[in-house]
PDB file of N, CA, C and O in Angstrom:
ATOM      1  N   UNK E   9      -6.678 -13.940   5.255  1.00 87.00           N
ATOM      2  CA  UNK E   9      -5.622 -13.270   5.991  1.00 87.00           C
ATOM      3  C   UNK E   9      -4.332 -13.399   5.184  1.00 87.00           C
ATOM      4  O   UNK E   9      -3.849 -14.457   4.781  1.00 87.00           O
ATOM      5  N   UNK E  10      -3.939 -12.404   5.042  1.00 85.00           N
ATOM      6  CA  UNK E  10      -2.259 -12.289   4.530  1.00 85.00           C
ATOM      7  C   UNK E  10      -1.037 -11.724   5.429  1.00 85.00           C
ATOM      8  O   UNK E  10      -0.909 -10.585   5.879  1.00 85.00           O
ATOM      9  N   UNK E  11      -0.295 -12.680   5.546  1.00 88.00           N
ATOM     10  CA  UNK E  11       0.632 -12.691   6.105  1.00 88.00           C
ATOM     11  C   UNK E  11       1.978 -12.122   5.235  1.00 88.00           C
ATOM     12  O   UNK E  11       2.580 -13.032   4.664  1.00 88.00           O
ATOM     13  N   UNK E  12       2.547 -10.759   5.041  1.00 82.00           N
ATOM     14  CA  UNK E  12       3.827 -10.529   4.191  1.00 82.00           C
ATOM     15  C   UNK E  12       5.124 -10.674   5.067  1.00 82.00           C
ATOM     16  O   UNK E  12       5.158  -9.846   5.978  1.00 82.00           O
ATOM     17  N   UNK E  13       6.148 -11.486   5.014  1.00 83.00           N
ATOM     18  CA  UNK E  13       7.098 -11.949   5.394  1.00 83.00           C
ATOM     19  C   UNK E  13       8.007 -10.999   4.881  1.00 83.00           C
ATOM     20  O   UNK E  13       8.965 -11.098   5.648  1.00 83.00           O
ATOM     21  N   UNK E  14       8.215 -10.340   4.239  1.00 79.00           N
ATOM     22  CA  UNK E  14       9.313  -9.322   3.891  1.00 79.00           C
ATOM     23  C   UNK E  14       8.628  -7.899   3.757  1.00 79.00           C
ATOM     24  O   UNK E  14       7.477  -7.902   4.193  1.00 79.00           O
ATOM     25  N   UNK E  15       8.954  -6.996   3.385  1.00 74.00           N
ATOM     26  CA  UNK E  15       8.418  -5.806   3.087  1.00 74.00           C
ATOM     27  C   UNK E  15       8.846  -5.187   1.662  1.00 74.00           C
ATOM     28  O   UNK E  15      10.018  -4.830   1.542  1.00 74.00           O
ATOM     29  N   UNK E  16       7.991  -5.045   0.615  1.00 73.00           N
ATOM     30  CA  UNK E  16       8.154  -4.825  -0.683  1.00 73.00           C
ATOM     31  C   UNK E  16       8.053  -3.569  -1.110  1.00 73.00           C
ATOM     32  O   UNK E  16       7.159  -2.735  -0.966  1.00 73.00           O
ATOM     33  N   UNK E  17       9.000  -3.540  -1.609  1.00 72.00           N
ATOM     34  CA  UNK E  17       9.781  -1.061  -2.267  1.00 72.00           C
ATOM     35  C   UNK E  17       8.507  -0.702  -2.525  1.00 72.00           C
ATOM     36  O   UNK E  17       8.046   0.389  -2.191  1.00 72.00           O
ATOM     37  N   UNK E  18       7.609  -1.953  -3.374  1.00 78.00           N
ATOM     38  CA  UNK E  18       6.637  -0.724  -4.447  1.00 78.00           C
ATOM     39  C   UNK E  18       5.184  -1.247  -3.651  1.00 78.00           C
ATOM     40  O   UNK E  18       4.779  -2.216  -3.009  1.00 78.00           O
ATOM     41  N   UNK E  19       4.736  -0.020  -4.115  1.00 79.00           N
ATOM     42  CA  UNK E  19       2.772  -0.141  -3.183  1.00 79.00           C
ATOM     43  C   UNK E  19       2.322  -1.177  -4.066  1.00 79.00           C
ATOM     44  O   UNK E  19       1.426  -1.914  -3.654  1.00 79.00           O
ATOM     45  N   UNK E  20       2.953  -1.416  -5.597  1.00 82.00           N
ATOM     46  CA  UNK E  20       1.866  -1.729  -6.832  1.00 82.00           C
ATOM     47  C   UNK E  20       2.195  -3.252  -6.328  1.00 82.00           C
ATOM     48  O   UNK E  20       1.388  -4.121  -6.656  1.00 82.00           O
ATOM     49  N   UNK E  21       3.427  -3.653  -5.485  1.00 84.00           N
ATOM     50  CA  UNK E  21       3.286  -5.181  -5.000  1.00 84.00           C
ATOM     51  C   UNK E  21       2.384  -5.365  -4.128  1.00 84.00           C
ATOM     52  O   UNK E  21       1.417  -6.040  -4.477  1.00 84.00           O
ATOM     53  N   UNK E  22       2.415  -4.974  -3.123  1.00 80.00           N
ATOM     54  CA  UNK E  22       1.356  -4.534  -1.977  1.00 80.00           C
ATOM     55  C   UNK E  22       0.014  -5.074  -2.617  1.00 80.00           C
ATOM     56  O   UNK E  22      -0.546  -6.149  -2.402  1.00 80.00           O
ATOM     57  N   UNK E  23      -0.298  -4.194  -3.337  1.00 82.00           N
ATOM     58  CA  UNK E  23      -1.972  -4.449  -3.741  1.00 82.00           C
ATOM     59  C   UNK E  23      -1.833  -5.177  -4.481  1.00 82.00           C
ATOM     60  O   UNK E  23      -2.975  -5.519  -4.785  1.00 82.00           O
ATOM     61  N   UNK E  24      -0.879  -5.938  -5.282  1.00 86.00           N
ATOM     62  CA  UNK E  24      -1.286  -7.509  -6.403  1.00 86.00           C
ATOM     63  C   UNK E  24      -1.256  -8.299  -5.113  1.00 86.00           C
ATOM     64  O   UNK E  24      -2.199  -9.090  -5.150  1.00 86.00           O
ATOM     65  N   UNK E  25      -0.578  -8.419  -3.996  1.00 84.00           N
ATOM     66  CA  UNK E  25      -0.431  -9.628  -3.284  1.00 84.00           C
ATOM     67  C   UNK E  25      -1.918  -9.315  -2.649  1.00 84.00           C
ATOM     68  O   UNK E  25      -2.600 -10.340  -2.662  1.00 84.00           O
ATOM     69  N   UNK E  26      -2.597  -8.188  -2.104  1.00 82.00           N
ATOM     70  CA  UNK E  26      -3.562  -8.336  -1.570  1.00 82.00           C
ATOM     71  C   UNK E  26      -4.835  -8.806  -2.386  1.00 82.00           C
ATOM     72  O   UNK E  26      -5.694  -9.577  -1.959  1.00 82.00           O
ATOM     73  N   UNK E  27      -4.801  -8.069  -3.925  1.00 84.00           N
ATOM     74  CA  UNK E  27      -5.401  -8.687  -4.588  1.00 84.00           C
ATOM     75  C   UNK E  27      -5.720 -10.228  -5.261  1.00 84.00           C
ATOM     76  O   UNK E  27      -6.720 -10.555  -5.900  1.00 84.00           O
ATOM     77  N   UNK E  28      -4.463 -11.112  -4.881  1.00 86.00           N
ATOM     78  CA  UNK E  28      -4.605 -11.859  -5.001  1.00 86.00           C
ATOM     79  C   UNK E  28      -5.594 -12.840  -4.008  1.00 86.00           C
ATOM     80  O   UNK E  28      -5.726 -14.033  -4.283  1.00 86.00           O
ATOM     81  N   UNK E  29      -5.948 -12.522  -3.397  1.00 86.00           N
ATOM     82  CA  UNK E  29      -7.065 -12.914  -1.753  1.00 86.00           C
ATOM     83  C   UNK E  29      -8.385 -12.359  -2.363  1.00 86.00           C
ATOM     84  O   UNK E  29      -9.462 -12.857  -2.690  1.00 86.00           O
ATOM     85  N   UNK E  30      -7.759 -10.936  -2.375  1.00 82.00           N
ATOM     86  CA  UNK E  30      -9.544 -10.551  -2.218  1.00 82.00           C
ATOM     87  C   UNK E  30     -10.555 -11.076  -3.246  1.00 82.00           C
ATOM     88  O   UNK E  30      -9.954 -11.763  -4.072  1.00 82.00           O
ATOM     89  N   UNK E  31     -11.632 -11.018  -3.454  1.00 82.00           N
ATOM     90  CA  UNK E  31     -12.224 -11.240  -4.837  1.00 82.00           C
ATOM     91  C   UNK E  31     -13.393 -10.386  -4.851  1.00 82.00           C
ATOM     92  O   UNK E  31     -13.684  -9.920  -3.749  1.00 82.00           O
ATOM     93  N   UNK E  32     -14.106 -10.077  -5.785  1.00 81.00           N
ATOM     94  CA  UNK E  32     -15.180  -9.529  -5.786  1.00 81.00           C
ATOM     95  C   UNK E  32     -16.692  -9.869  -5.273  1.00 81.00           C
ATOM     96  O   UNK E  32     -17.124 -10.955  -5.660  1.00 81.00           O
ATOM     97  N   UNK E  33     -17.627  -9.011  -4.379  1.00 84.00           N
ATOM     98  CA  UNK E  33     -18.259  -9.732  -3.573  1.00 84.00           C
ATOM     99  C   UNK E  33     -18.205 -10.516  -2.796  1.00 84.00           C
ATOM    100  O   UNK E  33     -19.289 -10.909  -2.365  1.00 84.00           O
ATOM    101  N   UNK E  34     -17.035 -11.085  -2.273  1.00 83.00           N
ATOM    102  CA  UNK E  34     -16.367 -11.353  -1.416  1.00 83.00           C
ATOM    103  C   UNK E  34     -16.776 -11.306   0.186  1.00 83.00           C
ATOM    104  O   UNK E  34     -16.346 -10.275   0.705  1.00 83.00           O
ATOM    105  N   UNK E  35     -17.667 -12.362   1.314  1.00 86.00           N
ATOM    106  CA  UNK E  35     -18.471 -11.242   2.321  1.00 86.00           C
ATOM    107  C   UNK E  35     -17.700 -11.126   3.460  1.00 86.00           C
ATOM    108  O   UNK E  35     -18.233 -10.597   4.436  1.00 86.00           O
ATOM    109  N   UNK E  36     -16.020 -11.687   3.586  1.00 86.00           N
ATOM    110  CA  UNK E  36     -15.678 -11.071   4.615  1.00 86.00           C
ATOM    111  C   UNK E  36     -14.298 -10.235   3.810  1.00 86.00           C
ATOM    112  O   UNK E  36     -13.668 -10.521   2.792  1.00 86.00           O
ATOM    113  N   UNK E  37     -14.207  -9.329   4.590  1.00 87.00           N
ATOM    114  CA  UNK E  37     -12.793  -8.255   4.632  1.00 87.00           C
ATOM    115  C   UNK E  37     -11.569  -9.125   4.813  1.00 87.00           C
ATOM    116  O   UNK E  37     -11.380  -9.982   5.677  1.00 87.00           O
ATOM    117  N   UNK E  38     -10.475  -8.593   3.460  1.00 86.00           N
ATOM    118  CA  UNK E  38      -9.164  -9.204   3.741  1.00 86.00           C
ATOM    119  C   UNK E  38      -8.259  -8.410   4.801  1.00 86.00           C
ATOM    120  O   UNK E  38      -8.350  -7.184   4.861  1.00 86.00           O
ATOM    121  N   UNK E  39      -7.273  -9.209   5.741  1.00 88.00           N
ATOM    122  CA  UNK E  39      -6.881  -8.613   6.910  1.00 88.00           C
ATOM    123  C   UNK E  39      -5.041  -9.027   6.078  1.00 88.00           C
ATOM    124  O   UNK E  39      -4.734 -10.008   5.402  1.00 88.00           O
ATOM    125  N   UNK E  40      -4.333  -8.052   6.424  1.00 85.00           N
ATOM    126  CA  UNK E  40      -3.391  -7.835   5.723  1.00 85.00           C
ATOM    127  C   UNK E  40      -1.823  -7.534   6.660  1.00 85.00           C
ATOM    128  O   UNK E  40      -1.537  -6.430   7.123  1.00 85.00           O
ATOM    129  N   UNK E  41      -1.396  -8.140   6.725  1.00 87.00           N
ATOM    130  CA  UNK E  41      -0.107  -8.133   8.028  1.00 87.00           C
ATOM    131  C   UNK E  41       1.387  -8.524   7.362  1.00 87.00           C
ATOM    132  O   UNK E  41       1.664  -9.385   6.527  1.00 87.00           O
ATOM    133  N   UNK E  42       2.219  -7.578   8.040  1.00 82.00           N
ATOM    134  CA  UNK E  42       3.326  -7.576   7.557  1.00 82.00           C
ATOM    135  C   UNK E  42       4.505  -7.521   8.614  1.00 82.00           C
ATOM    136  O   UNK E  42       4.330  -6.814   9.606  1.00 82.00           O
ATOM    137  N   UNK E  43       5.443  -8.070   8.502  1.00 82.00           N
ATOM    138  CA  UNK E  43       6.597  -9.096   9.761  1.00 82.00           C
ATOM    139  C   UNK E  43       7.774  -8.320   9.335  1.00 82.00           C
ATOM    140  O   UNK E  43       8.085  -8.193   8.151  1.00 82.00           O
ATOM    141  N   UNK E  44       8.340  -7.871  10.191  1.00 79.00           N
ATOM    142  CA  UNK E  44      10.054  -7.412   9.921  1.00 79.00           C
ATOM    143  C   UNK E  44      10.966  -7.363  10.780  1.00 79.00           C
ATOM    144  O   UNK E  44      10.833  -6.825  11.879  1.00 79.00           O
ATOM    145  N   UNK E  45      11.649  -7.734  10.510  1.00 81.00           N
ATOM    146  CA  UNK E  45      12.970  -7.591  11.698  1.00 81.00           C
ATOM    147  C   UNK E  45      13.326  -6.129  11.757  1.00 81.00           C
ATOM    148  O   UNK E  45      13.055  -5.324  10.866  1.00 81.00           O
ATOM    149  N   UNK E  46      13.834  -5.905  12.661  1.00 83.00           N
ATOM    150  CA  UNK E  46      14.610  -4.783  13.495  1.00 83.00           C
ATOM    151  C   UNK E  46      15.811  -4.521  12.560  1.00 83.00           C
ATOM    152  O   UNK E  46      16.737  -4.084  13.243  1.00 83.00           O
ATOM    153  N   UNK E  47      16.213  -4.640  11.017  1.00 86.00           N
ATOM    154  CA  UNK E  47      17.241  -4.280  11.122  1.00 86.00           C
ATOM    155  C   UNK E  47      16.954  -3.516   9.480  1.00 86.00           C
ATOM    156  O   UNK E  47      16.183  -3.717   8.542  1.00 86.00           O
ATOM    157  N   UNK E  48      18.259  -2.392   9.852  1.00 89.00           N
ATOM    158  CA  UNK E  48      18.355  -1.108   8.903  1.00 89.00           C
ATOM    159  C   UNK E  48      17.492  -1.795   7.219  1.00 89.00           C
ATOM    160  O   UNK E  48      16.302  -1.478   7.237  1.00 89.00           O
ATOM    161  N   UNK E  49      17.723  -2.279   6.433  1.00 84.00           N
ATOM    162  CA  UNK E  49      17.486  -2.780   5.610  1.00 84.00           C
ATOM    163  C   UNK E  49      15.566  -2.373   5.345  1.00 84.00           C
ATOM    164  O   UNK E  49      14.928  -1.607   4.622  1.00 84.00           O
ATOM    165  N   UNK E  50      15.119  -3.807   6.823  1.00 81.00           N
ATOM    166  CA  UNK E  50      13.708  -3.457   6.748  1.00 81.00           C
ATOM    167  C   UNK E  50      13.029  -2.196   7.566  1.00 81.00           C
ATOM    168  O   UNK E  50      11.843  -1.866   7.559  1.00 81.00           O
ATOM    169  N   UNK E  51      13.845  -1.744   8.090  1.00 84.00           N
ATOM    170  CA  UNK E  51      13.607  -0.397   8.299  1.00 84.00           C
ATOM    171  C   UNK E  51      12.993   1.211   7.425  1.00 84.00           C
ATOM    172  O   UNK E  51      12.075   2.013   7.592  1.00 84.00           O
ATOM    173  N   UNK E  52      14.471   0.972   6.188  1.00 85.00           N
ATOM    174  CA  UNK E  52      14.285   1.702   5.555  1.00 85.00           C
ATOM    175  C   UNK E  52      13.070   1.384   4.653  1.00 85.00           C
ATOM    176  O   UNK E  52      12.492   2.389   4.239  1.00 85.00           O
ATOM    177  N   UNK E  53      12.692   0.494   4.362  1.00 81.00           N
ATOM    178  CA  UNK E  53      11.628  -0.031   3.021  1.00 81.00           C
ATOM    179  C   UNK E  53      10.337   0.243   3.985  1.00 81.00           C
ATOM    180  O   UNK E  53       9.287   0.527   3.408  1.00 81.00           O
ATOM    181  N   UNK E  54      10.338   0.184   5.263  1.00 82.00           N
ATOM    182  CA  UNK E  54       9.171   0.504   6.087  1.00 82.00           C
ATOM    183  C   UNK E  54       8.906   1.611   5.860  1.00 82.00           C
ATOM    184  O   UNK E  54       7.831   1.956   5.370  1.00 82.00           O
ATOM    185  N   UNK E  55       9.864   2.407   6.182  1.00 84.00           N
ATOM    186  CA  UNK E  55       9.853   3.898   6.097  1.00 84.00           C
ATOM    187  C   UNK E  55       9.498   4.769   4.484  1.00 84.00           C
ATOM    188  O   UNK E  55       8.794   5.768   4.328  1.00 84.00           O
ATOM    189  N   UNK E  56      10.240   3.998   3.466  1.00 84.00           N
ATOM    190  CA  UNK E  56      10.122   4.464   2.435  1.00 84.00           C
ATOM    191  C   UNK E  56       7.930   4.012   2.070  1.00 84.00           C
ATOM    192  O   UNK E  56       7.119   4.687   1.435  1.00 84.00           O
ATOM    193  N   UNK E  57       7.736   2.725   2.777  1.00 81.00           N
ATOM    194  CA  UNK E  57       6.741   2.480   2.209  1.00 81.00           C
ATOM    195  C   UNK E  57       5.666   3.361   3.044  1.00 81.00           C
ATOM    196  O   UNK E  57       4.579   3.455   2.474  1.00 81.00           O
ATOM    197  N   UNK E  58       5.745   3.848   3.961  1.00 81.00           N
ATOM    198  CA  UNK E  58       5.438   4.922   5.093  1.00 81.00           C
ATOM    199  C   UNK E  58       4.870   6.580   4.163  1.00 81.00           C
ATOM    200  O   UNK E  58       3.847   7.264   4.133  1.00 81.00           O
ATOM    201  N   UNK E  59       6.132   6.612   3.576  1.00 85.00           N
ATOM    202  CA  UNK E  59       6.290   8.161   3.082  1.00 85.00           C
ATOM    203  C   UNK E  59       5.233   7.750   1.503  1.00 85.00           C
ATOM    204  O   UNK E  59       4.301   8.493   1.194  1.00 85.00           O
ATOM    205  N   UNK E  60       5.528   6.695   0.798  1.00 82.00           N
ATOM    206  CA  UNK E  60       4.294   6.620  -0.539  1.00 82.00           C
ATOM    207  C   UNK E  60       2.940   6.818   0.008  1.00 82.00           C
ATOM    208  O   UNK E  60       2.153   7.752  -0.151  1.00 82.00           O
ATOM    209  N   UNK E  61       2.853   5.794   0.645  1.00 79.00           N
ATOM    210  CA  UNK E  61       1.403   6.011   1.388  1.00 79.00           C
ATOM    211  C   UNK E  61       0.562   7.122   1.715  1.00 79.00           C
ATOM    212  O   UNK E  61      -0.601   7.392   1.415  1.00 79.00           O
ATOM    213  N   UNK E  62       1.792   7.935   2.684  1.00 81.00           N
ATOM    214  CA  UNK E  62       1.165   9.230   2.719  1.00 81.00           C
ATOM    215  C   UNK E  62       1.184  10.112   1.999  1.00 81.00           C
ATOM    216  O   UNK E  62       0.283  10.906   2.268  1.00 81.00           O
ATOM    217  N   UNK E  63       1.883  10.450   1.032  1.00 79.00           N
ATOM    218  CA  UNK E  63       1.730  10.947  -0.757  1.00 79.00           C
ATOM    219  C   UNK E  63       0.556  10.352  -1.215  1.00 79.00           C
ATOM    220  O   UNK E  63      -0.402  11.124  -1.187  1.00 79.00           O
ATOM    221  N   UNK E  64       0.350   9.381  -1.572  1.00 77.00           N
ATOM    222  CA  UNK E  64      -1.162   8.729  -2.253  1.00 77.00           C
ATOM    223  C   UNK E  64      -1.667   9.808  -1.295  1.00 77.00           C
ATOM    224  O   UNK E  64      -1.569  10.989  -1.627  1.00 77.00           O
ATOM    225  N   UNK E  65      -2.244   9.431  -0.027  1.00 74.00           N
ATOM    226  CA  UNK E  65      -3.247  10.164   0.530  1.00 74.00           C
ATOM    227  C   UNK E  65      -3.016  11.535   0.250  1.00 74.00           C
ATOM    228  O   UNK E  65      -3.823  11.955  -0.579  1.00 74.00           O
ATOM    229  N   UNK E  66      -2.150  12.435   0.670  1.00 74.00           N
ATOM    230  CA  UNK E  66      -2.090  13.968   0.149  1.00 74.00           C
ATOM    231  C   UNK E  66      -2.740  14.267  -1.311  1.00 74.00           C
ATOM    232  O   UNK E  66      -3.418  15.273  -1.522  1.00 74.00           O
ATOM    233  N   UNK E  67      -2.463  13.298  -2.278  1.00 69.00           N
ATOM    234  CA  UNK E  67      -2.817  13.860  -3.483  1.00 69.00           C
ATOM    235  C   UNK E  67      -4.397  13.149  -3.274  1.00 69.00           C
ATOM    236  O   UNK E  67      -5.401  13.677  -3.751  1.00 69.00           O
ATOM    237  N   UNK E  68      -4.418  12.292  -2.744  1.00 68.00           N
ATOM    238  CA  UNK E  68      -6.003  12.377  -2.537  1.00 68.00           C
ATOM    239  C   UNK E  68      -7.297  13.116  -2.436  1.00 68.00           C
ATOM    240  O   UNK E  68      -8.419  13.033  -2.934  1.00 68.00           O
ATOM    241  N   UNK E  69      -6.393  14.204  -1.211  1.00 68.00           N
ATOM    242  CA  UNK E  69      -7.257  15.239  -0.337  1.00 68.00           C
ATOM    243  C   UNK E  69      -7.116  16.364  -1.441  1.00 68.00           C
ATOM    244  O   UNK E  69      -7.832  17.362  -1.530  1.00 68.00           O
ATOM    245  N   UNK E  70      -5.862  15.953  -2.419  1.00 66.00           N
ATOM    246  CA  UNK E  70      -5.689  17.755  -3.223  1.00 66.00           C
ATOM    247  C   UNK E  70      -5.424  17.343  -4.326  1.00 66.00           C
ATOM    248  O   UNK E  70      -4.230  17.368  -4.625  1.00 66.00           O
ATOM    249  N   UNK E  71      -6.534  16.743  -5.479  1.00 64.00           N
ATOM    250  CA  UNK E  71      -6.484  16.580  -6.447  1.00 64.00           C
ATOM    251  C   UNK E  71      -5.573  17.360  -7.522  1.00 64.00           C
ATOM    252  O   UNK E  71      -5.420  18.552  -7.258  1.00 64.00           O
ATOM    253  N   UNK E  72      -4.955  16.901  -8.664  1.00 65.00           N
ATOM    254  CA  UNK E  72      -3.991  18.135  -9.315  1.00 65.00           C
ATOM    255  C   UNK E  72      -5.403  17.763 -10.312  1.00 65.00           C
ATOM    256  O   UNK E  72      -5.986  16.680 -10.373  1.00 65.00           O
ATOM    257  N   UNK E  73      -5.774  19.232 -11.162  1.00 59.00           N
ATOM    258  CA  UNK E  73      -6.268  19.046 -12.752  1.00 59.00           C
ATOM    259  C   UNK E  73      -5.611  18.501 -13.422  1.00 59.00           C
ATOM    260  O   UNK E  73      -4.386  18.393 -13.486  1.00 59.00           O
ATOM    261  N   UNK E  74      -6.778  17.933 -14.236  1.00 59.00           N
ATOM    262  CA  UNK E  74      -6.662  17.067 -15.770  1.00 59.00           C
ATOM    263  C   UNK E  74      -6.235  18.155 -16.751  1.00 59.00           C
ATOM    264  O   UNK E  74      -6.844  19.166 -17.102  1.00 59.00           O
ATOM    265  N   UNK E  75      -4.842  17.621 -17.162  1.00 62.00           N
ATOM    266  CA  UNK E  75      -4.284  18.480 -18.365  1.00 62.00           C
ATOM    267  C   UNK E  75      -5.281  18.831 -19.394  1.00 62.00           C
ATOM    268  O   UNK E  75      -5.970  17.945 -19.899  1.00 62.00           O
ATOM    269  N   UNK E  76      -5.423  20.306 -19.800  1.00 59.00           N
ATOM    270  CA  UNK E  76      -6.590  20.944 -20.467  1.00 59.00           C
ATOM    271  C   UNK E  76      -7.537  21.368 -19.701  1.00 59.00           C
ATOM    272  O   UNK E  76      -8.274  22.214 -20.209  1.00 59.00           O
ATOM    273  N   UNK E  77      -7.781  21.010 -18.502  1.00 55.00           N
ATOM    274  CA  UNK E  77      -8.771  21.454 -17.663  1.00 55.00           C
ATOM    275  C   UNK E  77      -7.996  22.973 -17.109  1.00 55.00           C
ATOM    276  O   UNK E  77      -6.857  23.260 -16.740  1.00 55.00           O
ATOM    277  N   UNK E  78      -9.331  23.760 -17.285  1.00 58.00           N
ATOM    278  CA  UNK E  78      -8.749  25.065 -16.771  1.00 58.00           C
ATOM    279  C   UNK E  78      -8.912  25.247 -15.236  1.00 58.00           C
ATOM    280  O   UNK E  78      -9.762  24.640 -14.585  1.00 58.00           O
ATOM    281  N   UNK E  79      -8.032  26.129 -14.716  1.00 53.00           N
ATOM    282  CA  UNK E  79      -7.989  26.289 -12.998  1.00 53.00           C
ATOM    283  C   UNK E  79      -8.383  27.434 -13.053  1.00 53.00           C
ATOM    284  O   UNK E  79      -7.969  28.240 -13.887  1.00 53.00           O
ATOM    285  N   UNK E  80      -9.247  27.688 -12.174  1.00 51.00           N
ATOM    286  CA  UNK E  80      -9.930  29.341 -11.871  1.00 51.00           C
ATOM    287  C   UNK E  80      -8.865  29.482 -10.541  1.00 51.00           C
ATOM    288  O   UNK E  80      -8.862  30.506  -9.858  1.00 51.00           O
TER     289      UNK E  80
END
């Protein structure tokens, strides 16, 4: 279980701190929790970390081509 006490700008912290738990083959699931106060500060980094997230996923669902790859 991970407990994040602050909320961090970038996703790429996110997943080293989670990675630091998980391991490979590993047989239970890491559970991942994050604490913030009510005020503007952790708000915005919620929000900002809100809006990456759902970018990752969009480009998920709608892959762009590999430069040189042709688009019909």
């Amino acid at each position: 279980i991970l407990i994040n006490y602050e909320i961090p700008w970038s996703l790429i912290k996110v997943e080293q701190r989670i990675g630091r738990i998980w391991r490979l083959g590993q047989k239970r699931d890491v559970e991942a929790y994050t604490l913030f106060m009510s005020n503007v500060a952790d708000i915005s980094a919620l929000n900002s970390m809100y809006v990456k997230l759902m970018n990752l996923k969009r480009a998920e669902l709608n892959p762009r081509p590999v430069t040189g790859q042709e688009v019909l």
